[in-house]
mmCIF file of C-alpha atoms in Angstrom:
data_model
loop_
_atom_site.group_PDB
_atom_site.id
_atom_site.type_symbol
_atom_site.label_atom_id
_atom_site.label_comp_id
_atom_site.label_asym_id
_atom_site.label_seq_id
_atom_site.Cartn_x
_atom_site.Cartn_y
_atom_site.Cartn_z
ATOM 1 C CA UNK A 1 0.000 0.000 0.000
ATOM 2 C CA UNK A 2 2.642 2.658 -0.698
ATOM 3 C CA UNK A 3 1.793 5.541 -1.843
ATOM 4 C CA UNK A 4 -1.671 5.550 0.578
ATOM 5 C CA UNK A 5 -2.301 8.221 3.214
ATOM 6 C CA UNK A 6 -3.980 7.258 6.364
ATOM 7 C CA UNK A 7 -5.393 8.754 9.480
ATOM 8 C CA UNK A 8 -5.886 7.150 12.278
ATOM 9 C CA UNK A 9 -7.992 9.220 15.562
ATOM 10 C CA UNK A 10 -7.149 8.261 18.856
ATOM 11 C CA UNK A 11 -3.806 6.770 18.353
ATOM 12 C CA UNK A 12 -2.249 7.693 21.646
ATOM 13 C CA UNK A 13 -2.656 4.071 23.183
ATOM 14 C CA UNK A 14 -3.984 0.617 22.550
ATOM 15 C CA UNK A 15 -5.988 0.209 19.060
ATOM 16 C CA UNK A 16 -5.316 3.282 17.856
ATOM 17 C CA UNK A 17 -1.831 2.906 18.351
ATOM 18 C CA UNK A 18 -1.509 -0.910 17.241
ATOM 19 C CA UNK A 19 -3.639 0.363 13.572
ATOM 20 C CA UNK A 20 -1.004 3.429 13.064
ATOM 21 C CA UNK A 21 1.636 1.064 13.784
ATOM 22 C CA UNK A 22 0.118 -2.332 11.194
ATOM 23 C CA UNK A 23 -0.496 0.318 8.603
ATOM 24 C CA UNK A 24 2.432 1.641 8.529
ATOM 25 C CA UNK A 25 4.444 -1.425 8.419
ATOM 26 C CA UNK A 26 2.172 -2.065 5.495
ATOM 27 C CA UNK A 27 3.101 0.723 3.386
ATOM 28 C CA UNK A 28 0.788 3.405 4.378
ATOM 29 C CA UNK A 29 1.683 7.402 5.680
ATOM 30 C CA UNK A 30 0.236 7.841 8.883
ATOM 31 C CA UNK A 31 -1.052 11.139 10.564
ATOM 32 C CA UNK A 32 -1.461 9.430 14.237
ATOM 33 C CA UNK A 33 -4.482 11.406 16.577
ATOM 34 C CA UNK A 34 -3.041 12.340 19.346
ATOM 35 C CA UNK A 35 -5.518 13.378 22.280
ATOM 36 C CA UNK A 36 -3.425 12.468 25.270
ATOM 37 C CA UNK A 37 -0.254 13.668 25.638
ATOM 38 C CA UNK A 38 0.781 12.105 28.833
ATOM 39 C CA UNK A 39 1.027 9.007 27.113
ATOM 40 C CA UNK A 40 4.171 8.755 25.138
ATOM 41 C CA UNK A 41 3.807 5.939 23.166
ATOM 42 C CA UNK A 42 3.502 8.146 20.374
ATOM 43 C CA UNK A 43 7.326 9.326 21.195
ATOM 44 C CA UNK A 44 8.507 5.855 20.890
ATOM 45 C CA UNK A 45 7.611 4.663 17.268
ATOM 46 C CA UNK A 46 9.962 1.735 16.131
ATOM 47 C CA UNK A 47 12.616 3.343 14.170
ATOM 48 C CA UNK A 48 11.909 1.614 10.788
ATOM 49 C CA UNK A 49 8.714 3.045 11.276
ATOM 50 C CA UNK A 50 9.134 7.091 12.208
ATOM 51 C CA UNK A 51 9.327 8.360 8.890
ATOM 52 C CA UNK A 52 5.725 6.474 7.931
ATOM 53 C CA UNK A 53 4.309 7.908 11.291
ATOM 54 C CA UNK A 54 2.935 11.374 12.218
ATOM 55 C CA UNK A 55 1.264 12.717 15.069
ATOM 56 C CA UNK A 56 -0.848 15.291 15.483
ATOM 57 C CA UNK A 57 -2.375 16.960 17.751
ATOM 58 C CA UNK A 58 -6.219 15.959 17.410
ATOM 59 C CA UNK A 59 -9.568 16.678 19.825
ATOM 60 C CA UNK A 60 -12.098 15.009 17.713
ATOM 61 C CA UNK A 61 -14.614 16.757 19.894
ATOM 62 C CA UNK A 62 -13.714 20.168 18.710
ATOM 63 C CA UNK A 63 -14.479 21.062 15.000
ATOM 64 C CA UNK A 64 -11.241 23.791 14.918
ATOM 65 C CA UNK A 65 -9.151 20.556 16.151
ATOM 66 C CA UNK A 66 -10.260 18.591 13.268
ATOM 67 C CA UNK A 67 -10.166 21.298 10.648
ATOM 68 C CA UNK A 68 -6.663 22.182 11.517
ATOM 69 C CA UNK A 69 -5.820 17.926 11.486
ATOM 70 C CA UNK A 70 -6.886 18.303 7.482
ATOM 71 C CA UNK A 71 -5.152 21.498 7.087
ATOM 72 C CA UNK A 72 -2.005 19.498 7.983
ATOM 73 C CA UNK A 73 -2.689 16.590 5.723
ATOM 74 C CA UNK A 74 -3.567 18.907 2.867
ATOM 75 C CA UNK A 75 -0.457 20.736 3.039
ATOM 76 C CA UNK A 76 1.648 17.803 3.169
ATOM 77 C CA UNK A 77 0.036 15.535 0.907
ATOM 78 C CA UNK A 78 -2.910 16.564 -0.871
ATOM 79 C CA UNK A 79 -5.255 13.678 -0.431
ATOM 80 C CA UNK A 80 -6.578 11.154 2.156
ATOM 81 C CA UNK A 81 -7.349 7.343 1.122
ATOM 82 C CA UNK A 82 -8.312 6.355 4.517
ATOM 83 C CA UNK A 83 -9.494 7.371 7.541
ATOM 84 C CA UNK A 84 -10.163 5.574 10.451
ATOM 85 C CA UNK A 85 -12.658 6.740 13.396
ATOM 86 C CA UNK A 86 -10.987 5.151 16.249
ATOM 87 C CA UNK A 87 -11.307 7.076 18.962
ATOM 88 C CA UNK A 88 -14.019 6.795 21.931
ATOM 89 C CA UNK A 89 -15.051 6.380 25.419
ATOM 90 C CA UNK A 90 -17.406 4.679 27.598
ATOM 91 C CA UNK A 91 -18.208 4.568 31.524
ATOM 92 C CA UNK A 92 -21.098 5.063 33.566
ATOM 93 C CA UNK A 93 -21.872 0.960 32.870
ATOM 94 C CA UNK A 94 -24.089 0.892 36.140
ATOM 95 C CA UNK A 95 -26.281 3.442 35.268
ATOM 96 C CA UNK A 96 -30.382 1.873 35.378
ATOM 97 C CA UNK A 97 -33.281 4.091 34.991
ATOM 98 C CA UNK A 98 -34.242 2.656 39.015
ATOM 99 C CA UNK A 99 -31.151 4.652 39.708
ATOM 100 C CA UNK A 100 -28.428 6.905 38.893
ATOM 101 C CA UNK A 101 -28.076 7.988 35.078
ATOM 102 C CA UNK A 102 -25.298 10.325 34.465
ATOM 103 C CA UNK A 103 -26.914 12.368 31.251
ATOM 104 C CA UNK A 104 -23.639 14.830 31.183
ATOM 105 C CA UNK A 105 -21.345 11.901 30.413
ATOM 106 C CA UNK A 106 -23.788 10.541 28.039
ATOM 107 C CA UNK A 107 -23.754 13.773 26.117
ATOM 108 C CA UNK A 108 -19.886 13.282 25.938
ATOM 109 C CA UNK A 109 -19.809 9.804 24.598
ATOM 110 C CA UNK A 110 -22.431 11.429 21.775
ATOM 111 C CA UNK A 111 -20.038 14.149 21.211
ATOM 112 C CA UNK A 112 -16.951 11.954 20.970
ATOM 113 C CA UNK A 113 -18.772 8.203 19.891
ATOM 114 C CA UNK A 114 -21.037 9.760 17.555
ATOM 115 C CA UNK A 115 -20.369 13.078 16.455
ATOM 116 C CA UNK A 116 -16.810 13.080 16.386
ATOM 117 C CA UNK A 117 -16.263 10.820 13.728
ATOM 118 C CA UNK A 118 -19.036 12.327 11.801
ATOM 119 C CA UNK A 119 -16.838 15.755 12.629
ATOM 120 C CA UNK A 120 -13.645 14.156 11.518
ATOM 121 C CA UNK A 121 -15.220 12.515 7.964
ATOM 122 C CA UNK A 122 -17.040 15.919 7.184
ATOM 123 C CA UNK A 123 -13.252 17.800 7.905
ATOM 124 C CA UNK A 124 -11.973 15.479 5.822
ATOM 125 C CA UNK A 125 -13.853 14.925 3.199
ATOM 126 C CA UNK A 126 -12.390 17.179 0.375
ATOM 127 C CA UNK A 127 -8.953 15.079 0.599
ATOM 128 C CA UNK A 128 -11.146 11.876 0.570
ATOM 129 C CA UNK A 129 -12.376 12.348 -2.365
ATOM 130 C CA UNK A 130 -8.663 13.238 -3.827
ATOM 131 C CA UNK A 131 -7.219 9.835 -2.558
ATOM 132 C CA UNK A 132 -7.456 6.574 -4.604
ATOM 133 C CA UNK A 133 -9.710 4.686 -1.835
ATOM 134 C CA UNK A 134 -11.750 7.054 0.125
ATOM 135 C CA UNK A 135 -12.280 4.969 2.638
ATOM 136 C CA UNK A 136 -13.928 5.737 5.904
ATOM 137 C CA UNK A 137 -13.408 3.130 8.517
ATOM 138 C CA UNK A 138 -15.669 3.755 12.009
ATOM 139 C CA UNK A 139 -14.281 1.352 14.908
ATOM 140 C CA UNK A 140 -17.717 0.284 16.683
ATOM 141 C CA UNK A 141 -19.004 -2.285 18.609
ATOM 142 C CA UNK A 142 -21.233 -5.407 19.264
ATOM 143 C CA UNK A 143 -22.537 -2.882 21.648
ATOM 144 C CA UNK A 144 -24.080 -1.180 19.039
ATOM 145 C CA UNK A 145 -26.109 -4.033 17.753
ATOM 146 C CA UNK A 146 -30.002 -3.100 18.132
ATOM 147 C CA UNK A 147 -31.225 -6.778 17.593
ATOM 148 C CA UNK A 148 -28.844 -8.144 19.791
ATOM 149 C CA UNK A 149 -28.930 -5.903 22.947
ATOM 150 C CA UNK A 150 -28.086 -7.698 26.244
ATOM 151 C CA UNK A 151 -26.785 -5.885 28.516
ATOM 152 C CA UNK A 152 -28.371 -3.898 31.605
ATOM 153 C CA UNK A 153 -27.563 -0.234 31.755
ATOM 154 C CA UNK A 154 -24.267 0.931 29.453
ATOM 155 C CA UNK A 155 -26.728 3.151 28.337
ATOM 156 C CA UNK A 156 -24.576 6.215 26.583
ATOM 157 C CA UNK A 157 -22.027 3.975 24.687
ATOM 158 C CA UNK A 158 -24.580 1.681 23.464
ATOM 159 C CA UNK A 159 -26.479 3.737 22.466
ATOM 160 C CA UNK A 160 -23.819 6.031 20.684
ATOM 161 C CA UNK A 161 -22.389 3.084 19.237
ATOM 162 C CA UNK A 162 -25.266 2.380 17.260
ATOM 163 C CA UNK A 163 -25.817 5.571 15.907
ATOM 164 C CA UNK A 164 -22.459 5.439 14.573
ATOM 165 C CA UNK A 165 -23.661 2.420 12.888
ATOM 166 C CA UNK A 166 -26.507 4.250 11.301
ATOM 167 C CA UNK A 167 -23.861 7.180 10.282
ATOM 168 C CA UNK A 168 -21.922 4.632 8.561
ATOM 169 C CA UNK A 169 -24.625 3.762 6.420
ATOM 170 C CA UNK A 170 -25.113 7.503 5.771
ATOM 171 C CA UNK A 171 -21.752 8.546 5.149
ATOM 172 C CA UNK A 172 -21.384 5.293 2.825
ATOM 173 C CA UNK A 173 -24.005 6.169 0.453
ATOM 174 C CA UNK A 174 -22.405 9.778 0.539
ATOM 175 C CA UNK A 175 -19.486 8.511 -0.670
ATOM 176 C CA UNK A 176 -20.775 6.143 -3.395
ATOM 177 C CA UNK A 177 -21.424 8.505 -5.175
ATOM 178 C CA UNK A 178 -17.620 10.494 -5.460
ATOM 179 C CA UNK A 179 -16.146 6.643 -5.530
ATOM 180 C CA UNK A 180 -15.815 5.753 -2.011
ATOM 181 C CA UNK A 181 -17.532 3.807 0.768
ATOM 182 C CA UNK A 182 -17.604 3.036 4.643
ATOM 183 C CA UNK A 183 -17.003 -0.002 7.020
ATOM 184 C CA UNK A 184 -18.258 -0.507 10.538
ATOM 185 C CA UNK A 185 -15.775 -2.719 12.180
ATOM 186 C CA UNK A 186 -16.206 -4.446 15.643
ATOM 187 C CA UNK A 187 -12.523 -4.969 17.340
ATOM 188 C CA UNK A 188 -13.571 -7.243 19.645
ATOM 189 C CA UNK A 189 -12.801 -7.208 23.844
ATOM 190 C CA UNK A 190 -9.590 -6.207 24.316
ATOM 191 C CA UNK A 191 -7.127 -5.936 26.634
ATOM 192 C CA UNK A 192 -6.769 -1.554 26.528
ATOM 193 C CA UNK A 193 -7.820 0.922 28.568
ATOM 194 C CA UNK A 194 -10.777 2.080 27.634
ATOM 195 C CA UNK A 195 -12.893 1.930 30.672
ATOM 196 C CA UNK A 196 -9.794 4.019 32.185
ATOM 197 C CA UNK A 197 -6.825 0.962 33.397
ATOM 198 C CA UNK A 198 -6.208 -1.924 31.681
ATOM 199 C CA UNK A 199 -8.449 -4.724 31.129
ATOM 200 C CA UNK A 200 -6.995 -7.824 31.791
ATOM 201 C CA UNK A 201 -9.890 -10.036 31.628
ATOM 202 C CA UNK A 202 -10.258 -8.804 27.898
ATOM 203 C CA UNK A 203 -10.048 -11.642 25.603
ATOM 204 C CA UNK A 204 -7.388 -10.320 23.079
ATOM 205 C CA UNK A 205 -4.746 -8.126 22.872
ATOM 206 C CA UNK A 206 -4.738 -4.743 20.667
ATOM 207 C CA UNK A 207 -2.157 -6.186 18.561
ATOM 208 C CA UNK A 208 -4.275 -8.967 17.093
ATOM 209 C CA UNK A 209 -7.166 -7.119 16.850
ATOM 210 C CA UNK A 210 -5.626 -4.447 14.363
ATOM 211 C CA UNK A 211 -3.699 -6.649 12.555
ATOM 212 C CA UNK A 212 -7.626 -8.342 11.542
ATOM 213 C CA UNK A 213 -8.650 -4.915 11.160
ATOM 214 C CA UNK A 214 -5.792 -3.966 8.944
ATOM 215 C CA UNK A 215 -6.131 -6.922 6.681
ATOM 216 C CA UNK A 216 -9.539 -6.143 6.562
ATOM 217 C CA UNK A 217 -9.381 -2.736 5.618
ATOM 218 C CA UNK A 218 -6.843 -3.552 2.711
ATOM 219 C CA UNK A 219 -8.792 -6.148 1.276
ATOM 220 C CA UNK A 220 -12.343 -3.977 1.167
ATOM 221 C CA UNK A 221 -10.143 -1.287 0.035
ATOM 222 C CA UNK A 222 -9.124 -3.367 -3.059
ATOM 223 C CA UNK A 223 -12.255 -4.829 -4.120
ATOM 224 C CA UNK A 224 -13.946 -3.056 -6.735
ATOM 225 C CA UNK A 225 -17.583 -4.313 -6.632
ATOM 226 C CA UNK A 226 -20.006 -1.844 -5.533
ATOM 227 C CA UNK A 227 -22.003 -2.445 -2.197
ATOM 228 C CA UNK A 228 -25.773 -0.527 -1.544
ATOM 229 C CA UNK A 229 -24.884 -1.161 1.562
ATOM 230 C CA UNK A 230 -21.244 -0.792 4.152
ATOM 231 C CA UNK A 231 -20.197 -3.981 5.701
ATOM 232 C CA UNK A 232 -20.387 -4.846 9.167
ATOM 233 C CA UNK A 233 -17.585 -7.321 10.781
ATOM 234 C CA UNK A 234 -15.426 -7.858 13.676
ATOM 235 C CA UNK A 235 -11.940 -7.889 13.912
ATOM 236 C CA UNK A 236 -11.628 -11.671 12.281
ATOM 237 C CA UNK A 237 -13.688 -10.929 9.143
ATOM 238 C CA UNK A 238 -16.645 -12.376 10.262
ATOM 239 C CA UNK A 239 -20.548 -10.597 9.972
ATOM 240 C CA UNK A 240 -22.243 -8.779 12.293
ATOM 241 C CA UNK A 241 -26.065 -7.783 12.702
ATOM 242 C CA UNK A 242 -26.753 -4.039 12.693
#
């Protein structure tokens, strides 16, 4: 995949860093989010790897933060054939309507879950539709599955999981039409620190899980047939059930 531009939000830590790492070492320029700066990860890219790998500073809540992430891009390379919605957040998993719902944190997981990749595909758009694949990919979740809801509270990242699902059906018929198309992909429970520390009862590690999602990615990226609708998979390949 030389030659391809990538960028991958949220890339401070765990998936997002394991994706800006397996697309590099396949080829690809990568403008890594960076949201965190107390985590240095980003400050430690394997050597072989540095000149493929760019961070940048990137709040995908905040529209001037995403605007000035294309400005960047633009400048430096013109076009954009991928762009993977990565970042997100979640807590508040004990919240039950017989007790305590935290509504201001559930506005943040819209504003981050939800809106923010919408934010970040809208900002980048115009290079999209210069780059070969114009590809959006939006990381989401079995959580986000209407027909196969289980769980018991987990109210605001459910529920902003799934309307990312519905965006990516939205943004995918967008981009049908300059070319281009969307993916929902489900990485699976891994072992990151999403809910805050590190899950170590996760099944999986980051690693694994975005060198699927890599593979998949490349492979969608190549085929050329043209889908009504995006595909929605986990990690391994395998379909999910909006």
């Amino acid at each position: 995949m030389k030659g391809k531009v990538a960028c991958v939000t949220g890339a401070d830590r765990g998936l997002g860093y394991e994706l800006a790492i397996a697309l590099a070492r396949k080829g690809y320029v990568v403008f890594a989010g960076r949201y965190m700066t107390e985590w240095t990860a980003l400050d430690h890219i394997p050597a072989e790897l540095s000149s493929l790998i760019t961070p940048i500073l990137l709040d995908i809540s905040n529209e001037d933060s995403a605007l000035r992430a294309a400005s960047t891009i633009e400048d430096q390379y013109g076009k954009l054939d991928l762009l993977v919605n990565n970042a997100g957040i979640a807590g508040n998993h004990d919240s039950s309507v017989f007790g305590g719902i935290d509504y201001e944190l559930i506005r943040r997981m819209y504003e981050v879950n939800t809106l923010g990749p919408l934010r970040m595909t809208q900002a980048l758009s115009g290079l999209l539709v210069q780059g070969d694949d114009k590809l959006v990919v939006n990381i989401s979740s079995e959580a986000g599955q209407i027909n196969q809801t289980w769980r018991e509270g987990w109210y605001g990242y459910c529920m902003s999981k799934a309307a990312l699902n519905v965006q990516t059906n939205i943004v995918h018929n967008e981009l049908r039409s300059r070319g281009g198309k969307a993916i929902a992909i489900h990485p699976g429970w891994m072992k990151t620190y999403m809910g805050g520390k590190r899950n170590e009862n996760a099944a999986i590690e980051a690693e694994e899980a975005a060198s699927g999602i890599v593979d998949i990615i490349i492979r969608y990226a190549l085929e050329e047939n043209e889908t009504a609708h995006p595909p929605f998979v986990d990690y391994a390949g395998s379909e999910m059930h909006w």
